CSV table of C-alpha atoms (C1' of nucleotides) in Angstrom, one decimal:
chain,number,residue,atom,x,y,z
A,1,MET,CA,111.6,75.2,169.8
A,2,THR,CA,111.8,75.1,174.0
A,3,ASN,CA,114.9,76.9,173.6
A,4,ALA,CA,114.7,80.6,173.9
A,5,GLN,CA,116.2,83.2,171.6
A,6,VAL,CA,116.3,83.1,167.9
A,7,PRO,CA,115.2,79.6,168.2
A,8,SER,CA,116.4,78.2,164.6
A,9,SER,CA,118.2,80.7,161.9
A,10,GLU,CA,120.8,79.0,161.8
A,11,ALA,CA,119.8,75.7,163.4
A,12,ALA,CA,116.7,75.9,160.9
A,13,ASP,CA,118.6,76.5,157.8
A,14,GLU,CA,121.3,73.4,159.0
A,15,ARG,CA,118.1,71.0,159.7
A,16,ILE,CA,116.5,72.0,155.9
A,17,LEU,CA,119.6,71.3,154.2
A,18,VAL,CA,120.2,68.1,156.0
A,19,ALA,CA,117.0,67.0,155.5
A,20,ALA,CA,116.9,68.1,151.9
A,21,GLY,CA,120.6,65.8,151.9
A,22,LYS,CA,119.2,62.8,153.3
A,23,LEU,CA,116.2,63.1,150.5
A,24,PHE,CA,117.6,63.9,148.1
A,25,ARG,CA,120.0,61.4,148.0
A,26,GLU,CA,117.6,58.9,148.8
A,27,LYS,CA,114.9,59.9,145.7
A,28,GLY,CA,116.5,62.7,143.8
A,29,PHE,CA,115.9,65.7,143.9
A,30,ALA,CA,113.1,65.5,141.0
A,31,ALA,CA,111.3,63.1,143.3
A,32,THR,CA,111.6,64.9,146.6
A,33,THR,CA,109.0,67.2,147.5
A,34,VAL,CA,109.1,70.9,149.3
A,35,ARG,CA,106.1,69.5,151.8
A,36,GLU,CA,108.9,66.2,152.5
A,37,ILE,CA,111.8,68.3,153.1
A,38,ALA,CA,109.9,70.7,155.5
A,39,GLN,CA,108.2,67.6,157.0
A,40,ALA,CA,111.5,65.8,157.4
A,41,ALA,CA,113.2,69.3,159.2
A,42,SER,CA,110.0,69.4,161.6
A,43,MET,CA,108.8,72.6,160.2
A,44,LEU,CA,106.0,74.0,157.4
A,45,PRO,CA,105.7,74.9,154.3
A,46,GLY,CA,106.1,78.4,154.7
A,47,SER,CA,108.4,78.1,157.2
A,48,LEU,CA,110.9,76.4,154.8
A,49,HIS,CA,109.9,79.0,152.0
A,50,TYR,CA,111.2,81.9,154.3
A,51,ARG,CA,114.6,80.3,154.2
A,52,TYR,CA,114.9,79.6,150.7
A,53,ALA,CA,113.4,81.5,148.1
A,54,SER,CA,112.6,77.9,145.9
A,55,LYS,CA,113.5,74.5,146.2
A,56,ASP,CA,116.0,75.0,143.5
A,57,ASP,CA,117.9,77.6,145.7
A,58,VAL,CA,118.2,74.4,147.9
A,59,LEU,CA,119.9,72.4,145.6
A,60,VAL,CA,122.4,74.5,145.1
A,61,ALA,CA,123.4,75.8,148.7
A,62,LEU,CA,123.3,72.1,149.2
A,63,MET,CA,126.0,71.6,146.9
A,64,GLU,CA,127.6,74.2,147.4
A,65,ARG,CA,128.1,72.9,151.4
A,66,GLY,CA,129.2,69.5,149.7
A,67,VAL,CA,132.0,71.4,147.9
A,68,ARG,CA,133.3,73.1,151.7
A,69,ARG,CA,132.9,70.2,153.4
A,70,ALA,CA,134.6,68.0,150.7
A,71,ILE,CA,137.4,70.4,151.1
A,72,ALA,CA,137.6,70.9,154.3
A,73,ALA,CA,137.2,66.9,155.3
A,74,VAL,CA,140.5,65.9,152.8
A,75,THR,CA,142.3,68.6,154.1
A,76,LYS,CA,142.2,68.1,157.2
A,77,GLY,CA,142.5,64.1,156.7
A,78,ILE,CA,146.0,65.2,154.6
A,79,ALA,CA,147.2,67.6,157.4
A,80,ALA,CA,148.9,64.2,158.7
A,81,THR,CA,151.9,63.7,156.9
A,82,ARG,CA,154.1,65.8,154.6
A,83,ASP,CA,154.2,63.6,151.7
A,84,PRO,CA,152.6,64.2,149.1
A,85,VAL,CA,152.6,60.8,147.9
A,86,GLU,CA,151.1,60.2,151.0
A,87,ARG,CA,148.6,62.6,151.2
A,88,LEU,CA,146.8,61.1,148.0
A,89,LYS,CA,146.3,58.1,149.8
A,90,LEU,CA,145.1,60.2,153.0
A,91,GLY,CA,142.7,62.4,151.0
A,92,LEU,CA,141.2,59.9,148.9
A,93,ARG,CA,140.4,58.1,152.4
A,94,ALA,CA,138.3,61.3,153.3
A,95,HIS,CA,136.6,61.8,151.1
A,96,LEU,CA,135.3,58.6,150.9
A,97,GLU,CA,134.3,57.9,154.6
A,98,LEU,CA,132.7,61.6,153.9
A,99,LEU,CA,130.5,60.7,150.6
A,100,CYS,CA,130.2,57.3,152.4
A,101,GLN,CA,129.4,58.3,156.3
A,102,GLY,CA,129.2,61.8,156.4
A,103,ASP,CA,126.8,64.2,154.9
A,104,ASP,CA,124.6,63.7,152.0
A,105,SER,CA,125.9,67.0,150.8
A,106,LEU,CA,128.6,65.6,148.9
A,107,TYR,CA,126.6,62.8,147.7
A,108,VAL,CA,123.8,65.3,145.5
A,109,LEU,CA,126.6,66.8,144.7
A,110,LEU,CA,127.6,64.8,142.7
A,111,TYR,CA,125.0,62.0,141.9
A,112,ASP,CA,121.9,65.4,141.4
A,113,PHE,CA,124.0,67.4,138.7
A,114,ARG,CA,121.8,67.1,136.5
A,115,SER,CA,119.0,68.2,138.6
A,116,LEU,CA,120.4,71.7,138.6
A,117,PRO,CA,118.6,74.7,136.6
A,118,GLU,CA,120.1,76.3,133.9
A,119,GLY,CA,121.2,79.6,135.3
A,120,ALA,CA,122.6,78.0,138.9
A,121,ARG,CA,124.6,75.6,137.2
A,122,GLU,CA,127.9,77.6,136.2
A,123,GLY,CA,128.2,78.6,139.9
A,124,VAL,CA,128.3,75.4,141.2
A,125,GLU,CA,130.1,74.5,138.6
A,126,ARG,CA,133.0,76.4,139.6
A,127,SER,CA,132.7,75.7,143.3
A,128,ARG,CA,133.0,72.1,142.0
A,129,GLY,CA,135.8,73.4,139.9
A,130,ARG,CA,137.9,74.5,143.0
A,131,TYR,CA,137.7,71.1,144.4
A,132,GLU,CA,139.4,69.6,141.6
A,133,ALA,CA,141.6,71.9,141.4
A,134,PHE,CA,142.6,71.2,144.9
A,135,TRP,CA,142.9,67.4,143.9
A,136,ASP,CA,145.1,69.1,141.0
A,137,GLY,CA,146.8,70.5,142.9
A,138,MET,CA,148.1,67.6,145.6
A,139,LEU,CA,148.1,65.4,142.3
A,140,TYR,CA,151.1,67.2,140.9
A,141,GLU,CA,152.7,68.1,144.0
A,142,ALA,CA,152.9,64.1,144.3
A,143,TRP,CA,154.1,63.9,141.0
A,144,GLY,CA,156.6,66.5,141.9
A,145,THR,CA,158.6,63.7,143.7
A,146,GLY,CA,159.8,61.9,140.9
A,147,ARG,CA,158.2,58.8,142.3
A,148,SER,CA,155.0,58.2,140.1
A,149,ARG,CA,155.4,57.3,136.6
A,150,SER,CA,156.7,60.6,134.8
A,151,ALA,CA,154.3,60.6,131.4
A,152,LEU,CA,150.9,60.5,133.0
A,153,ASP,CA,148.3,63.0,132.1
A,154,LEU,CA,147.0,64.4,135.6
A,155,ASP,CA,143.9,65.5,135.0
A,156,LEU,CA,143.1,62.3,133.5
A,157,VAL,CA,144.7,60.3,136.6
A,158,ARG,CA,142.1,62.6,138.9
A,159,GLN,CA,139.0,61.2,136.8
A,160,PHE,CA,140.0,58.2,137.2
A,161,GLY,CA,140.8,58.2,140.4
A,162,MET,CA,137.4,60.3,141.7
A,163,GLY,CA,135.7,58.2,139.4
A,164,ALA,CA,136.6,54.9,141.0
A,165,ILE,CA,135.9,56.5,144.5
A,166,ASN,CA,132.9,58.0,143.7
A,167,TRP,CA,131.4,55.2,142.5
A,168,VAL,CA,131.6,53.3,145.6
A,169,ALA,CA,128.7,55.6,146.9
A,170,THR,CA,126.0,53.6,144.5
A,171,TRP,CA,126.8,50.3,145.9
A,172,TYR,CA,128.4,51.0,149.4
A,173,ARG,CA,126.1,49.7,152.4
A,174,PRO,CA,127.2,50.7,155.8
A,175,GLY,CA,128.4,47.1,158.1
A,176,SER,CA,128.9,44.7,155.2
A,177,GLY,CA,132.3,44.1,155.7
A,178,ARG,CA,135.1,46.9,154.6
A,179,THR,CA,134.6,50.3,156.0
A,180,PRO,CA,135.3,53.0,153.2
A,181,ALA,CA,138.7,54.1,154.6
A,182,GLN,CA,139.9,50.1,154.0
A,183,ILE,CA,138.1,50.4,150.7
A,184,ALA,CA,139.9,53.5,149.9
A,185,ASP,CA,143.1,52.3,150.9
A,186,ALA,CA,142.5,49.3,148.7
A,187,PHE,CA,141.7,51.1,145.6
A,188,TRP,CA,144.5,53.7,146.7
A,189,THR,CA,147.2,50.3,146.3
A,190,TYR,CA,145.8,49.5,143.0
A,191,LEU,CA,145.9,52.8,141.6
A,192,ALA,CA,149.8,53.1,142.6
A,193,PHE,CA,150.7,50.0,141.8
A,194,GLY,CA,148.4,48.3,139.5
A,195,LEU,CA,146.6,44.6,139.3
A,196,MET,CA,149.2,43.0,137.0
A,197,GLY,CA,151.8,41.3,138.9
A,198,GLU,CA,155.5,42.4,139.1
A,199,ALA,CA,156.6,39.2,137.1
A,200,SER,CA,154.5,39.6,134.1
A,201,ARG,CA,154.8,43.2,133.4
A,202,PRO,CA,156.5,44.6,130.0
A,203,ALA,CA,160.1,45.6,129.9
A,204,ASP,CA,158.6,48.4,128.0
A,205,VAL,CA,155.8,49.7,130.3
A,206,GLU,CA,156.8,53.7,131.0
A,207,SER,CA,156.8,54.1,126.9
A,208,GLN,CA,153.3,52.4,127.2
A,209,PHE,CA,152.5,54.9,129.5
A,210,GLN,CA,154.4,58.3,127.0
A,211,GLU,CA,151.8,56.6,124.3
A,212,LEU,CA,148.8,57.5,126.2
A,213,LEU,CA,150.2,60.9,127.1
A,214,THR,CA,150.4,61.9,123.4
A,215,LYS,CA,147.8,60.0,121.8
A,216,SER,CA,144.4,62.4,122.9
A,217,GLY,CA,144.2,64.3,120.1
A,218,GLU,CA,143.1,62.5,117.2
A,219,GLU,CA,139.8,61.5,115.9
B,1,MET,CA,111.3,44.6,111.1
B,2,THR,CA,110.7,46.4,107.2
B,3,ASN,CA,107.9,44.8,106.6
B,4,ALA,CA,104.5,45.6,106.4
B,5,GLN,CA,102.4,44.1,108.7
B,6,VAL,CA,102.3,46.2,112.0
B,7,PRO,CA,103.7,49.5,110.6
B,8,SER,CA,104.9,50.3,114.9
B,9,SER,CA,104.3,47.6,117.0
B,10,GLU,CA,108.2,47.0,117.3
B,11,ALA,CA,109.5,49.8,116.0
B,12,ALA,CA,106.7,52.3,118.1
B,13,ASP,CA,107.6,50.8,121.0
B,14,GLU,CA,111.4,51.4,120.1
B,15,ARG,CA,111.2,55.0,119.3
B,16,ILE,CA,109.9,54.9,122.9
B,17,LEU,CA,112.7,53.8,124.2
B,18,VAL,CA,114.6,55.7,122.7
B,19,ALA,CA,113.5,59.1,123.1
B,20,ALA,CA,113.0,58.0,126.7
B,21,GLY,CA,116.7,57.2,127.0
B,22,LYS,CA,117.5,60.9,125.9
B,23,LEU,CA,115.2,62.6,128.1
B,24,PHE,CA,116.2,60.2,131.5
B,25,ARG,CA,119.7,60.9,130.3
B,26,GLU,CA,119.1,64.9,130.1
B,27,LYS,CA,117.1,65.6,132.8
B,28,GLY,CA,116.3,62.5,134.8
B,29,PHE,CA,113.6,59.9,135.6
B,30,ALA,CA,111.2,61.7,138.0
B,31,ALA,CA,112.2,65.4,136.2
B,32,THR,CA,110.9,64.0,132.9
B,33,THR,CA,107.5,64.4,131.6
B,34,VAL,CA,105.1,61.4,130.2
B,35,ARG,CA,104.1,63.9,127.3
B,36,GLU,CA,107.5,64.5,126.7
B,37,ILE,CA,108.5,61.2,125.8
B,38,ALA,CA,105.6,60.8,123.6
B,39,GLN,CA,106.1,64.0,121.9
B,40,ALA,CA,110.0,63.5,121.3
B,41,ALA,CA,108.4,59.6,120.3
B,42,SER,CA,106.2,61.4,117.7
B,43,MET,CA,102.8,60.0,119.2
B,44,LEU,CA,100.3,61.6,121.8
B,45,PRO,CA,100.3,60.1,125.5
B,46,GLY,CA,97.3,58.2,125.1
B,47,SER,CA,99.8,55.8,122.7
B,48,LEU,CA,102.3,55.5,124.6
B,49,HIS,CA,100.5,54.5,127.8
B,50,TYR,CA,98.8,51.7,125.0
B,51,ARG,CA,102.5,50.1,125.1
B,52,TYR,CA,103.6,51.2,128.7
B,53,ALA,CA,100.8,51.2,131.5
B,54,SER,CA,103.2,53.4,133.3
B,55,LYS,CA,106.4,55.7,132.9
B,56,ASP,CA,107.3,53.5,135.9
B,57,ASP,CA,106.9,50.6,132.9
B,58,VAL,CA,109.1,52.7,130.2
B,59,LEU,CA,112.0,52.8,132.6
B,60,VAL,CA,112.2,49.2,133.6
B,61,ALA,CA,111.9,48.1,130.2
B,62,LEU,CA,114.8,51.0,129.3
B,63,MET,CA,117.2,49.3,131.9
B,64,GLU,CA,116.7,46.2,131.2
B,65,ARG,CA,117.5,46.8,128.0
B,66,GLY,CA,120.7,48.6,129.0
B,67,VAL,CA,122.0,44.9,130.6
B,68,ARG,CA,121.2,43.3,127.6
B,69,ARG,CA,123.1,45.7,125.1
B,70,ALA,CA,126.0,45.7,127.6
B,71,ILE,CA,126.5,42.1,127.1
B,72,ALA,CA,125.9,42.5,123.5
B,73,ALA,CA,128.2,44.9,123.1
B,74,VAL,CA,130.9,43.5,125.5
B,75,THR,CA,130.7,40.3,124.4
B,76,LYS,CA,131.3,41.1,120.5
B,77,GLY,CA,134.1,43.4,121.4
B,78,ILE,CA,136.0,40.5,123.3
B,79,ALA,CA,135.3,37.9,120.9
B,80,ALA,CA,138.9,39.6,118.8
B,81,THR,CA,140.6,37.4,120.8
B,82,ARG,CA,141.0,34.6,123.1
B,83,ASP,CA,143.3,35.7,125.9
B,84,PRO,CA,141.8,36.1,129.1
B,85,VAL,CA,143.8,39.2,130.1
B,86,GLU,CA,143.4,41.4,126.3
B,87,ARG,CA,139.7,40.4,126.7
B,88,LEU,CA,139.4,42.4,129.5
B,89,LYS,CA,141.1,45.7,127.7
B,90,LEU,CA,138.5,45.3,125.0
B,91,GLY,CA,135.6,44.5,127.4
B,92,LEU,CA,136.1,48.2,128.8
B,93,ARG,CA,136.6,50.2,125.8
B,94,ALA,CA,133.1,47.9,124.3
B,95,HIS,CA,131.3,49.2,127.8
B,96,LEU,CA,133.1,52.6,127.4
B,97,GLU,CA,132.1,53.2,123.9
B,98,LEU,CA,128.4,51.8,124.5
B,99,LEU,CA,127.9,54.0,127.7
B,100,CYS,CA,129.4,57.0,125.4
B,101,GLN,CA,128.5,56.8,121.9
B,102,GLY,CA,125.8,54.4,122.2
B,103,ASP,CA,122.4,54.7,122.9
B,104,ASP,CA,121.4,55.9,126.1
B,105,SER,CA,119.9,52.8,128.4
B,106,LEU,CA,123.5,51.9,129.8
B,107,TYR,CA,123.3,55.6,131.3
B,108,VAL,CA,120.2,55.4,132.2
B,109,LEU,CA,120.7,51.8,134.2
B,110,LEU,CA,123.5,53.2,135.8
B,111,TYR,CA,122.7,56.4,137.0
B,112,ASP,CA,118.7,56.3,137.1
B,113,PHE,CA,118.6,53.8,139.6
B,114,ARG,CA,117.3,55.1,142.8
B,115,SER,CA,114.4,56.4,140.6
B,116,LEU,CA,112.8,52.8,140.4
B,117,PRO,CA,109.9,52.2,141.6
B,118,GLU,CA,110.2,49.3,144.8
B,119,GLY,CA,108.4,46.3,142.7
B,120,ALA,CA,110.7,46.7,139.8
B,121,ARG,CA,113.7,47.0,141.5
B,122,GLU,CA,114.1,43.8,142.7
B,123,GLY,CA,114.0,42.4,138.6
B,124,VAL,CA,116.3,44.8,137.4
B,125,GLU,CA,118.7,44.4,140.1
B,126,ARG,CA,118.7,40.7,139.0
B,127,SER,CA,119.2,41.6,135.7
B,128,ARG,CA,122.0,43.9,136.5
B,129,GLY,CA,124.1,41.4,138.8
B,130,ARG,CA,123.8,38.8,135.0
B,131,TYR,CA,125.8,41.8,133.6
B,132,GLU,CA,127.9,42.2,137.0
B,133,ALA,CA,129.0,38.0,137.1
B,134,PHE,CA,129.3,38.5,133.1
B,135,TRP,CA,132.4,41.2,134.0
B,136,ASP,CA,133.4,38.1,137.4
B,137,GLY,CA,133.7,35.2,135.1
B,138,MET,CA,136.3,37.5,132.3
B,139,LEU,CA,138.0,38.6,135.8
B,140,TYR,CA,138.2,35.0,136.8
B,141,GLU,CA,139.4,33.6,133.7
B,142,ALA,CA,142.0,36.4,133.2
B,143,TRP,CA,142.9,35.8,136.9
B,144,GLY,CA,143.5,32.5,136.5
B,145,THR,CA,146.6,32.4,133.5
B,146,GLY,CA,148.7,33.8,136.8
B,147,ARG,CA,149.7,37.1,135.1
B,148,SER,CA,147.8,39.1,137.5
B,149,ARG,CA,148.3,40.0,141.4
B,150,SER,CA,147.2,36.7,142.8
B,151,ALA,CA,146.0,38.6,145.8
B,152,LEU,CA,143.0,40.4,144.7
B,153,ASP,CA,139.0,40.2,145.7
B,154,LEU,CA,137.5,40.1,142.3
B,155,ASP,CA,134.9,42.1,143.5
B,156,LEU,CA,136.4,44.6,144.6
B,157,VAL,CA,138.7,44.7,141.5
B,158,ARG,CA,135.3,44.7,139.7
B,159,GLN,CA,133.9,47.7,141.7
B,160,PHE,CA,137.1,49.9,141.5
B,161,GLY,CA,137.5,49.4,137.4
B,162,MET,CA,133.8,49.6,136.5
B,163,GLY,CA,133.7,52.9,139.0
B,164,ALA,CA,136.6,54.5,136.9
B,165,ILE,CA,134.9,53.4,133.8
B,166,ASN,CA,131.2,54.3,134.6
B,167,TRP,CA,132.4,57.9,136.2
B,168,VAL,CA,133.4,58.9,132.7
B,169,ALA,CA,129.8,59.4,131.6
B,170,THR,CA,130.0,62.5,134.1
B,171,TRP,CA,132.4,64.2,132.4
B,172,TYR,CA,133.0,62.9,128.7
B,173,ARG,CA,132.2,65.5,125.8
B,174,PRO,CA,132.3,64.2,122.0
B,175,GLY,CA,135.0,65.7,120.6
B,176,SER,CA,136.9,66.8,123.0
B,177,GLY,CA,140.5,65.4,122.6
B,178,ARG,CA,139.8,61.7,123.4
B,179,THR,CA,137.6,59.4,122.4
B,180,PRO,CA,136.4,56.6,124.6
B,181,ALA,CA,138.4,54.0,123.2
B,182,GLN,CA,141.3,56.2,123.8
B,183,ILE,CA,140.0,56.8,127.5
B,184,ALA,CA,139.3,53.2,128.5
B,185,ASP,CA,142.8,52.3,126.8
B,186,ALA,CA,144.3,54.8,129.0
B,187,PHE,CA,142.5,53.5,132.2
B,188,TRP,CA,143.3,49.6,131.4
B,189,THR,CA,147.0,50.5,130.9
B,190,TYR,CA,146.5,52.6,134.4
B,191,LEU,CA,144.8,49.5,136.0
B,192,ALA,CA,146.8,47.0,135.4
B,193,PHE,CA,150.3,48.9,135.8
B,194,GLY,CA,149.5,51.3,138.3
B,195,LEU,CA,150.7,55.0,138.5
B,196,MET,CA,154.3,54.9,140.6
B,197,GLY,CA,156.8,54.4,138.7
B,198,GLU,CA,158.7,51.0,138.4
B,199,ALA,CA,161.4,52.1,140.1
B,200,SER,CA,159.9,53.5,143.4
B,201,ARG,CA,157.5,50.1,144.7
B,202,PRO,CA,158.8,48.3,147.8
B,203,ALA,CA,159.8,45.2,147.4
B,204,ASP,CA,156.8,44.0,149.6
B,205,VAL,CA,154.3,45.2,147.1
B,206,GLU,CA,152.8,41.6,146.6
B,207,SER,CA,152.1,41.6,150.7
B,208,GLN,CA,150.4,44.7,151.1
B,209,PHE,CA,148.1,43.1,147.9
B,210,GLN,CA,148.1,40.0,150.3
B,211,GLU,CA,147.4,41.9,153.4
B,212,LEU,CA,144.5,44.1,151.7
B,213,LEU,CA,142.9,41.1,151.0
B,214,THR,CA,142.5,39.7,154.8
B,215,LYS,CA,141.9,42.9,155.7
B,216,SER,CA,137.9,43.1,154.9
B,217,GLY,CA,136.1,41.5,158.0
B,218,GLU,CA,137.1,44.2,160.7
B,219,GLU,CA,134.6,46.7,161.4
C,1,DA,C1',83.3,40.9,102.3
C,2,DG,C1',82.7,41.1,107.3
C,3,DT,C1',84.9,40.4,111.3
C,4,DA,C1',89.0,40.5,114.6
C,5,DT,C1',92.4,42.2,116.4
C,6,DT,C1',95.8,45.8,116.4
C,7,DG,C1',96.9,50.4,117.1
C,8,DT,C1',95.5,55.2,117.1
C,9,DT,C1',93.1,59.5,118.7
C,10,DG,C1',92.8,63.9,122.2
C,11,DG,C1',91.1,65.0,125.5
C,12,DC,C1',89.5,64.4,131.1
C,13,DC,C1',90.2,63.9,136.0
C,14,DG,C1',91.9,63.5,140.4
C,15,DA,C1',95.7,64.5,143.0
C,16,DA,C1',99.9,66.6,144.1
C,17,DT,C1',102.9,69.8,143.0
C,18,DG,C1',106.2,74.6,144.0
C,19,DA,C1',105.5,78.9,145.0
C,20,DC,C1',103.5,82.4,147.5
C,21,DC,C1',101.4,85.1,151.7
C,22,DA,C1',98.5,87.4,155.3
C,23,DA,C1',98.1,87.1,159.9
C,24,DC,C1',99.7,85.6,163.8
C,25,DG,C1',103.1,84.9,168.5
C,26,DC,C1',107.4,85.3,170.0
C,27,DT,C1',112.3,87.5,171.5
C,28,DC,C1',114.3,91.3,173.1
C,29,DA,C1',116.3,96.3,172.9
C,30,DA,C1',114.9,100.3,174.7
D,1,DT,C1',106.2,98.0,178.9
D,2,DT,C1',105.9,98.6,174.8
D,3,DG,C1',106.8,97.5,169.9
D,4,DA,C1',109.5,96.6,166.5
D,5,DG,C1',110.9,92.6,164.0
D,6,DC,C1',112.0,88.2,163.5
D,7,DG,C1',110.3,83.8,162.0
D,8,DT,C1',106.3,80.5,162.2
D,9,DT,C1',102.1,78.7,160.5
D,10,DG,C1',98.6,77.0,157.7
D,11,DG,C1',96.5,77.8,154.2
D,12,DT,C1',95.4,79.0,149.2
D,13,DC,C1',96.4,79.4,143.9
D,14,DA,C1',97.5,78.0,139.2
D,15,DT,C1',99.5,74.5,137.2
D,16,DT,C1',101.1,70.4,135.7
D,17,DC,C1',101.3,65.3,136.9
D,18,DG,C1',100.3,60.1,135.4
D,19,DG,C1',97.0,57.7,134.1
D,20,DC,C1',93.0,56.5,131.6
D,21,DC,C1',89.2,56.2,128.5
D,22,DA,C1',86.0,56.0,124.7
D,23,DA,C1',85.6,56.4,120.0
D,24,DC,C1',87.9,55.8,116.3
D,25,DA,C1',91.5,53.9,112.8
D,26,DA,C1',94.1,50.8,110.1
D,27,DT,C1',95.4,46.5,108.8
D,28,DA,C1',94.7,41.2,109.1
D,29,DC,C1',92.3,37.0,109.1
D,30,DT,C1',88.3,34.1,107.7
DNA sequence: AGTATTGTTGGCCGAATGACCAACGCTCAA
DNA sequence: TTGAGCGTTGGTCATTCGGCCAACAATACT
């Protein structure tokens, strides 16, 4: 605007993604207008078209960014310790903080997946798979310490934990009780130690988990 | 039901909701056309308009039905036992089976909440609140047995469990490994007993939960 | 049989959408 | 100073949307 040089280039791309993220999160992809995005990004529809050939392209770019940001945030979060189990806790916290307080790209990635055009789905899916593989790696390392139960389907465990955490975005409102970090820590404790009291644990808990592991192919 | 009289009336309403549910689930509310719904329900757009004045009305009706069906399914599911703790397990199973195999109204209720028009939001929110209160009641009864940990924020526990369960709908595909019932049971076991091994539980687990309970007001 | 009620038809309408572009200004290297 | 591009402008375009309705059909009631 007022500054010189290339006033936007990258900054304009950024403004578009930020504006689109906010709108997609609030109203969903299909309900958001290209004109709305442009206006929120302080530009005209034509300018937006110059940078992204289509509305779909904006969505894809935003989602790809969501993956990158999530990996970056979690990577940074877990760097504080070398203990694989503790890393899971920190990773959960970083993920939830990004989802609730960070930018909207992760939210859109998670909650507007249905809006992806057929053609772009595969690419985004692969990116998303990278993030999941990233968590699987952390889970595997934690499992390798021997401190967790031995009979665990780590894939299912990941879906379990990510589900609980991701769902927070549907009900969390800033400034109402707990912070995302507190919620993540509470969920971590639930995950790790369970909700049943120590006294009322049956003796064969471990074998129950073993059963869960084998009972997976039958219909 | 099967009698003559008004051949459609109720049956046509039903067809509309079923068709709309399927489409909303696949593509989302905003991306679905009134004409598509009508065609899928084997009627013309005008006929649809005769029964639901607006597209929004279809969404609201579908969501209200989602609440009713969920309460009905869980109520039926938990009737098999009187043990409050066991009831939670059966309730989870019923909820997930409805979400994954039943009709689409529960899915739409959960995943298309953003599409609700401003005016109808409050009403649906109240209905949804009824379902949540229903679960809170079950949780409270289970807590009352003394078999669970005593220091639990039941509201947070509900969000935790429902989140993990609801998220399954985003990745579950029929005929791929586990059935919804198996997934629900696995998640139940995770919830109840935790993922850390019995051997590696610190002695002060209970006090950790106690801390979680008090650490909720600070910002 | 005649009348009222209920439900359906198929097309119409204004509004809004995504995509697009020719003209234009600005910045900077030469 | 100049010219070549990058980036922006503001509007156009065909299409599609949700909502609507007057005429019609079918059924139920009297």
